[in-house]
PDB file of C-alpha atoms in Angstrom:
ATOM      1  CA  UNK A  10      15.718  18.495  -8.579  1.00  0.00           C
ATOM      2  CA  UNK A  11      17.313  16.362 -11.337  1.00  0.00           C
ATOM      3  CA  UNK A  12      15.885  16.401 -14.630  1.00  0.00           C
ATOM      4  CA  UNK A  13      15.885  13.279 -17.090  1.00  0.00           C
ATOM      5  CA  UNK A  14      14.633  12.707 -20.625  1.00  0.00           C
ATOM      6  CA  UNK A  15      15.293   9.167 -21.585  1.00  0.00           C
ATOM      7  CA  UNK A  16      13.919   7.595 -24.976  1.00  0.00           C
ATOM      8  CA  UNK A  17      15.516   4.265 -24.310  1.00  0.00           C
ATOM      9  CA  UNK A  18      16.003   1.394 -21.136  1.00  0.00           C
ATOM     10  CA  UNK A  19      19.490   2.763 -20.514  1.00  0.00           C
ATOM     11  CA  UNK A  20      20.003   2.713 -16.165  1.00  0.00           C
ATOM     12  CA  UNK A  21      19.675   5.681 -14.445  1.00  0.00           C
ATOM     13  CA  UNK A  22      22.804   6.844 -13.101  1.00  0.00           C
ATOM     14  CA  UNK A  23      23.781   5.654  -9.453  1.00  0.00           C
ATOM     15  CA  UNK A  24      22.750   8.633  -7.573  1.00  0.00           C
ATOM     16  CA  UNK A  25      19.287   8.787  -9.527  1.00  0.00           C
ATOM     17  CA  UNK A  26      18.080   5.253  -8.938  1.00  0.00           C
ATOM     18  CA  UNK A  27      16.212   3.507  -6.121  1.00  0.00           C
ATOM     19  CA  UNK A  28      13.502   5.329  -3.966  1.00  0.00           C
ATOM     20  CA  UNK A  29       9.825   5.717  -4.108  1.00  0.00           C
ATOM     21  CA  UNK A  30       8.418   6.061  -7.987  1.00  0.00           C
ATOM     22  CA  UNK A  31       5.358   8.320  -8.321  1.00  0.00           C
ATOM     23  CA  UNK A  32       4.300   7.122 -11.579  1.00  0.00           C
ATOM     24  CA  UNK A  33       1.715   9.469 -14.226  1.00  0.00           C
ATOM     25  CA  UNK A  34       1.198  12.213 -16.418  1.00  0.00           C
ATOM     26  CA  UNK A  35       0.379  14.572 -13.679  1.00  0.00           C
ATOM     27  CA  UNK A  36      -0.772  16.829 -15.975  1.00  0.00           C
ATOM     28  CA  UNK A  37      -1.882  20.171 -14.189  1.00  0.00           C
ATOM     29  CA  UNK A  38       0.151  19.334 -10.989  1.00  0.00           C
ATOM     30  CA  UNK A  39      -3.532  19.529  -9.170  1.00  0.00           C
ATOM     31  CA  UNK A  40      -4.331  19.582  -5.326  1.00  0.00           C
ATOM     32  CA  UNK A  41      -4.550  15.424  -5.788  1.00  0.00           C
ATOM     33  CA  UNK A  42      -1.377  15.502  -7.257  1.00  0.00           C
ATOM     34  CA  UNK A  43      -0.169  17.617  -4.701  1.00  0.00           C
ATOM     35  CA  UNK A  44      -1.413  15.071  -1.923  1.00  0.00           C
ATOM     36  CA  UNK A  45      -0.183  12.174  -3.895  1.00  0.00           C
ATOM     37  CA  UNK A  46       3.819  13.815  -3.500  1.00  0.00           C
ATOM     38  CA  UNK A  47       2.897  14.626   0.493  1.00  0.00           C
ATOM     39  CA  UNK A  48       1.445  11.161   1.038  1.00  0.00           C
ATOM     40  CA  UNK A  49       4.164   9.496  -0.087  1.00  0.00           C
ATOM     41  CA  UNK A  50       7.115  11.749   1.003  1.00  0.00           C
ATOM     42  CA  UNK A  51       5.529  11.125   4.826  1.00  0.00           C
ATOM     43  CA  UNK A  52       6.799   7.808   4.176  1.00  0.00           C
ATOM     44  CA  UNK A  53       9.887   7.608   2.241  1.00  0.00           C
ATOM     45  CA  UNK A  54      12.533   9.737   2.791  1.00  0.00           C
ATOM     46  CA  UNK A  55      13.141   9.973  -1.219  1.00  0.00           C
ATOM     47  CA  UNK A  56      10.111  10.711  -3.959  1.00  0.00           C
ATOM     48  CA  UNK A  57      11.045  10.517  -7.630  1.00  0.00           C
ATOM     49  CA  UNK A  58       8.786  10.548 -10.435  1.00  0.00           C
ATOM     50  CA  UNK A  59       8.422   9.027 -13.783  1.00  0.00           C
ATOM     51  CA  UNK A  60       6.019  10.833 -16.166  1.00  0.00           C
ATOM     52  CA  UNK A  61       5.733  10.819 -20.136  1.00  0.00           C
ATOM     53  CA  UNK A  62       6.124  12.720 -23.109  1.00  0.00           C
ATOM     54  CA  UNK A  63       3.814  13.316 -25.243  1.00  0.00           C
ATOM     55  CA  UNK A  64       0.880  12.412 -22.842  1.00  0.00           C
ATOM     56  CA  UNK A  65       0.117   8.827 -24.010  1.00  0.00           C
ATOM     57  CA  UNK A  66      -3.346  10.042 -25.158  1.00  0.00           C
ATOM     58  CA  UNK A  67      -2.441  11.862 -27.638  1.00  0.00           C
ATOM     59  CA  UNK A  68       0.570   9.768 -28.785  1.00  0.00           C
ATOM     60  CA  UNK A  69      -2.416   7.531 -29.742  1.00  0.00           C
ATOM     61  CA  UNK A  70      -4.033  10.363 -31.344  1.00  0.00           C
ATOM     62  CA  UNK A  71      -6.443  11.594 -28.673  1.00  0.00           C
ATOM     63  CA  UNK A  72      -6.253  15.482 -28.911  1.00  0.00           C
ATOM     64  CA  UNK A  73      -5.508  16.234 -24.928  1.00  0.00           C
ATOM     65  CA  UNK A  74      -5.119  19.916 -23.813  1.00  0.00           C
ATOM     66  CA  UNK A  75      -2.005  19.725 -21.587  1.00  0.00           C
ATOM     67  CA  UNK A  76      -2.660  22.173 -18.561  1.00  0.00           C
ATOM     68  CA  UNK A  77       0.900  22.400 -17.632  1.00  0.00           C
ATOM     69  CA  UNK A  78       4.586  22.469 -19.705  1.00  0.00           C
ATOM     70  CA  UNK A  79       7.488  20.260 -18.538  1.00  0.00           C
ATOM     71  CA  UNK A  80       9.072  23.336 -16.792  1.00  0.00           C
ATOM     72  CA  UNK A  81       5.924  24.072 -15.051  1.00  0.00           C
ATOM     73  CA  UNK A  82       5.662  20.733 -13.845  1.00  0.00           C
ATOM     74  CA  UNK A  83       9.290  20.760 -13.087  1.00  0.00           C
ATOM     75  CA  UNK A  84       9.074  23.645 -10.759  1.00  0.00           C
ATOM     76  CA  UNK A  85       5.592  22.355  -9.432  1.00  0.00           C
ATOM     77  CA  UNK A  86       7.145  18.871  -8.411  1.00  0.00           C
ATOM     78  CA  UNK A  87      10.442  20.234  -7.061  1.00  0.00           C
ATOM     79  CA  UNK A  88       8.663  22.776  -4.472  1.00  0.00           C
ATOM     80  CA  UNK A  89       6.753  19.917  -2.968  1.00  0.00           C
ATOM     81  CA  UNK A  90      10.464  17.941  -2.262  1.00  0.00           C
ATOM     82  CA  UNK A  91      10.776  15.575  -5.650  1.00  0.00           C
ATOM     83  CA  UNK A  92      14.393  14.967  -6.184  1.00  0.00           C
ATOM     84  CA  UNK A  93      14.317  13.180  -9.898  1.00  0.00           C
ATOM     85  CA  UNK A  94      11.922  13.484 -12.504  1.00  0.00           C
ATOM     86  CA  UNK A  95      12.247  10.961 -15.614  1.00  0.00           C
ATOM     87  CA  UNK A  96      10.028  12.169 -18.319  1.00  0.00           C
ATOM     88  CA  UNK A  97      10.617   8.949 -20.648  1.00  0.00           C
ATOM     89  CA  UNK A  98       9.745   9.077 -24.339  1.00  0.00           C
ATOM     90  CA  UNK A  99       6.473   7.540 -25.226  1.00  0.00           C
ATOM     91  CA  UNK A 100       6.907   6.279 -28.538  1.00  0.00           C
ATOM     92  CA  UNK A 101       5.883   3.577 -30.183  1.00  0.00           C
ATOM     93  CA  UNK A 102       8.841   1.198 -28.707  1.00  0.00           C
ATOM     94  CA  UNK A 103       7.607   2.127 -25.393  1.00  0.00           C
ATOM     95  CA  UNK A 104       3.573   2.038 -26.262  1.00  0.00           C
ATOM     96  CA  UNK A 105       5.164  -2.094 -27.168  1.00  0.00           C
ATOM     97  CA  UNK A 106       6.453  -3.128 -24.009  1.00  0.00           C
ATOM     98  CA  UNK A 107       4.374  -5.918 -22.397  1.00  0.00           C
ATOM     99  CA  UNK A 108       3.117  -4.968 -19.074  1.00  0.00           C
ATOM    100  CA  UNK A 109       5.966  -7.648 -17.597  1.00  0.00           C
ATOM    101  CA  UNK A 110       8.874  -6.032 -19.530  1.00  0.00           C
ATOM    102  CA  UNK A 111       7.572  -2.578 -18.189  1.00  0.00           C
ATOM    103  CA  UNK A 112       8.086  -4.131 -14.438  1.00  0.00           C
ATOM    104  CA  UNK A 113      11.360  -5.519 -15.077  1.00  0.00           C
ATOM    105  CA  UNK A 114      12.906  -3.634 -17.361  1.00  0.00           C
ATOM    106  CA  UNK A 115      11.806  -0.169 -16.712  1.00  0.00           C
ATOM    107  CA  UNK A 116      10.589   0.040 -13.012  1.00  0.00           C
ATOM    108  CA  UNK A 117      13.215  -2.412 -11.502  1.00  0.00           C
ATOM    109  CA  UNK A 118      16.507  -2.306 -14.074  1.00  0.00           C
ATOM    110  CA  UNK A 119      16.283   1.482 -15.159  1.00  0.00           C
ATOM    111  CA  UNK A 120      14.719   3.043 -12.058  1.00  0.00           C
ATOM    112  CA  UNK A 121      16.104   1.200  -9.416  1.00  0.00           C
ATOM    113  CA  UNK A 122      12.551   1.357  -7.912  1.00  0.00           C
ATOM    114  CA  UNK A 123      12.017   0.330  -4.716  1.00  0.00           C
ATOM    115  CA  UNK A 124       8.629   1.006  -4.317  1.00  0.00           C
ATOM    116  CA  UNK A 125       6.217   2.714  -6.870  1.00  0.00           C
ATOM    117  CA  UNK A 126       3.292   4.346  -6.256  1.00  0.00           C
ATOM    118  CA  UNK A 127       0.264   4.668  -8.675  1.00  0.00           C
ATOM    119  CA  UNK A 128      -3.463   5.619  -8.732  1.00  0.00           C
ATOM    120  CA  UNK A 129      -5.691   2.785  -8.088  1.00  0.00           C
ATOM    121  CA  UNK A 130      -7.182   2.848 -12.192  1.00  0.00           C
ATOM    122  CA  UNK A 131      -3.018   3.049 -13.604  1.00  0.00           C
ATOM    123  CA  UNK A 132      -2.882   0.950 -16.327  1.00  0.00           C
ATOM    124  CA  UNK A 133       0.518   0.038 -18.210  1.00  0.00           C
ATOM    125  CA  UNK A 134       2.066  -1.961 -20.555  1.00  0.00           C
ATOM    126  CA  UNK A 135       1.236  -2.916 -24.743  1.00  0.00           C
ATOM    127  CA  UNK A 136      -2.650  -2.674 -24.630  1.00  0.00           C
ATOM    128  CA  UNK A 137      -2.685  -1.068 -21.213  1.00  0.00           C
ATOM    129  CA  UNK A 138      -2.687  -4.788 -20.466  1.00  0.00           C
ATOM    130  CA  UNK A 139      -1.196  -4.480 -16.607  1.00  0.00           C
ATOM    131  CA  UNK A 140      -2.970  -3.213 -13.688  1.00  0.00           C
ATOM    132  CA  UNK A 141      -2.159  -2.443  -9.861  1.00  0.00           C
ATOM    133  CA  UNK A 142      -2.716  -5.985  -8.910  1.00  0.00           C
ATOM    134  CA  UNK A 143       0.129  -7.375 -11.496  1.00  0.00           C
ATOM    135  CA  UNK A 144       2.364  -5.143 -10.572  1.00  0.00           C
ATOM    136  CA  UNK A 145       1.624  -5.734  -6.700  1.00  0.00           C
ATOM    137  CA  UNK A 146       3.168  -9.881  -7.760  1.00  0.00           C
ATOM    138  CA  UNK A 147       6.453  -8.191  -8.915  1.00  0.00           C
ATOM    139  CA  UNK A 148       7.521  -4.776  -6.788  1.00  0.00           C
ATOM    140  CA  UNK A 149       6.398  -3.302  -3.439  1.00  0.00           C
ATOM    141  CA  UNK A 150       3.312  -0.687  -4.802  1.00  0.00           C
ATOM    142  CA  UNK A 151       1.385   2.257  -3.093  1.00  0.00           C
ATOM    143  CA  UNK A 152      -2.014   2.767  -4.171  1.00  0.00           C
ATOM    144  CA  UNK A 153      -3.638   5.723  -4.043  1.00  0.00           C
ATOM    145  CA  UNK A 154      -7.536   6.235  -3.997  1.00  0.00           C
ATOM    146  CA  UNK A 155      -8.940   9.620  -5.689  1.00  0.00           C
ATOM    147  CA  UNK A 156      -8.043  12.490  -3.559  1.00  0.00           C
ATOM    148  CA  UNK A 157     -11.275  14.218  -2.781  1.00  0.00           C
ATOM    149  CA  UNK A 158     -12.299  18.006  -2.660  1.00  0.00           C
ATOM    150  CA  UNK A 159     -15.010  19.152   0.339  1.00  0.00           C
ATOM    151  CA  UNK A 160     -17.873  18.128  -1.759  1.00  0.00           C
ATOM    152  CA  UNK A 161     -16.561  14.825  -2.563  1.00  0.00           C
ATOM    153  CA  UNK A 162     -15.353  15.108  -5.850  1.00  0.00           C
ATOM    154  CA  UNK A 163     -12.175  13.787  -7.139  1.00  0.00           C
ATOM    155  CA  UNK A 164      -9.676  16.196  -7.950  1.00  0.00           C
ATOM    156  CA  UNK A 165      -8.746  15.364 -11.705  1.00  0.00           C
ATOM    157  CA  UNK A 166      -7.175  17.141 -14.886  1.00  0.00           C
ATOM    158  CA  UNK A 167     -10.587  16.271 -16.983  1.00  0.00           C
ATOM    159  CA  UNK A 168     -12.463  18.658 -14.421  1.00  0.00           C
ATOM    160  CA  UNK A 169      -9.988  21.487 -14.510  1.00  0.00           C
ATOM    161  CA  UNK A 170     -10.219  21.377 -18.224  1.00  0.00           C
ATOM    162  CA  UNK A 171     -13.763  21.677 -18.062  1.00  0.00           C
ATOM    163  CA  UNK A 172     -13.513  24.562 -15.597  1.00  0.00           C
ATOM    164  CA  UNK A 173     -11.562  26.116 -17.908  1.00  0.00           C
ATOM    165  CA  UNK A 174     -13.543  25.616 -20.758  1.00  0.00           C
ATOM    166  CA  UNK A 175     -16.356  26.915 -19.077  1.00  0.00           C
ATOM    167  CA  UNK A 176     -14.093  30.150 -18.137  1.00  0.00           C
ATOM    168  CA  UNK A 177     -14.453  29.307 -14.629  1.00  0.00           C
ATOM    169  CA  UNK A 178     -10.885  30.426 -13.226  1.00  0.00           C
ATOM    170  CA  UNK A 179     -12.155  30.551 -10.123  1.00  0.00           C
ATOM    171  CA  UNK A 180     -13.068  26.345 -10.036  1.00  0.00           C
ATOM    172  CA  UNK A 181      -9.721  25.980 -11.651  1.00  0.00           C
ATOM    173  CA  UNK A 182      -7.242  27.302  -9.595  1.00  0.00           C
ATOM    174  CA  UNK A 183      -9.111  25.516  -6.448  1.00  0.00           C
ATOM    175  CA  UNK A 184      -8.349  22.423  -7.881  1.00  0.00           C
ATOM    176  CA  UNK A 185      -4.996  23.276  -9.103  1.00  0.00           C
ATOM    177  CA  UNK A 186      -4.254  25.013  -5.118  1.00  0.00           C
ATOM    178  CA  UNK A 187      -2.844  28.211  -6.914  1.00  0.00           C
ATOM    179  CA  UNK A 188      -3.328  30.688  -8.872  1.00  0.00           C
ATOM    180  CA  UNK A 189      -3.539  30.478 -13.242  1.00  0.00           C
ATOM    181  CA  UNK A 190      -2.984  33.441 -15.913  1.00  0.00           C
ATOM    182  CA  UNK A 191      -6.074  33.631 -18.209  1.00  0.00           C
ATOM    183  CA  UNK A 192      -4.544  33.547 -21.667  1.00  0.00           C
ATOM    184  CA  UNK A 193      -4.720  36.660 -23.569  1.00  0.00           C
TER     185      UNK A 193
END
């Protein structure tokens, strides 16, 4: 998989752009995560994904507990088939793009997106002013609904944090789909 860290709207390289554009945080790399990559790879034959760093939440000062590194997610994302991750800058020149400049100049002129695929709630843009249906006017998108475990509960990076705050490892690595270290 190819790694790249951009802090500007510079192009991707020729080789990197184009494809199908997961786009999130995908903090944990959890089982909906997981489904999100195999749901889209069974219908493009190249998955990319664009995530952020810091998390957005606590670039505006929310205190998040990451659940998984860069590396970790690295390694997560290219076992399940990714071939490029982007982990753009989010800064405050980035937290000011309008949701329109995000389609154009990010998704279509940097990425080289041909389709992008988002949770149904993404938000994006100065504000979080843009939502699925903008985006859906300007570029081909793939929406996903929650992912669900057997009891019907969306698999999400809040609940493994409160699994793990709780000290439940055993909740937490059936959302996550593997196994976790307890930290000593």
């Amino acid at each position: 998989m190819r790694i790249l860290a951009l802090a500007d709207d510079t192009p991707l390289p020729p080789e990197c752009r184009g494809g199908a554009w997961l786009i999130g945080n995908f903090d944990g790399m959890h089982k909906g995560h997981q489904a999100m990559v195999a749901a889209l790879k069974a219908l493009y034959p190249r998955v990319n994904v664009l995530t952020f760093n810091p998390h957005p939440r606590a670039f505006f000062g929310a205190a998040v507990q990451q659940l998984t590194t860069l590396p970790e997610k690295q390694a997560l994302l290219a076992a399940l088939g990714v071939e490029v991750m982007v982990v753009r800058t989010f800064d405050a020149a980035f937290a000011a793009h309008s949701a329109e400049a995000f389609i154009e100049r990010i998704l279509k002129a940097q990425l080289g997106a041909d389709v992008v695929a988002v949770g149904a709630d993404f938000r994006f843009g100065a504000k979080r002013s843009g939502d699925v249906e903008l985006m859906k006017k300007h570029i081909t998108v793939h929406v996903f609904a929650p992912f669900c475990d057997e009891s019907g509960q969306a698999y999400s990076s809040t609940r493994i944090r409160a699994a793990l705050a709780a000290g439940d490892l055993v909740a937490t690595e059936k959302l996550l789909g593997r196994s976790v270290k307890p930290a000593i």
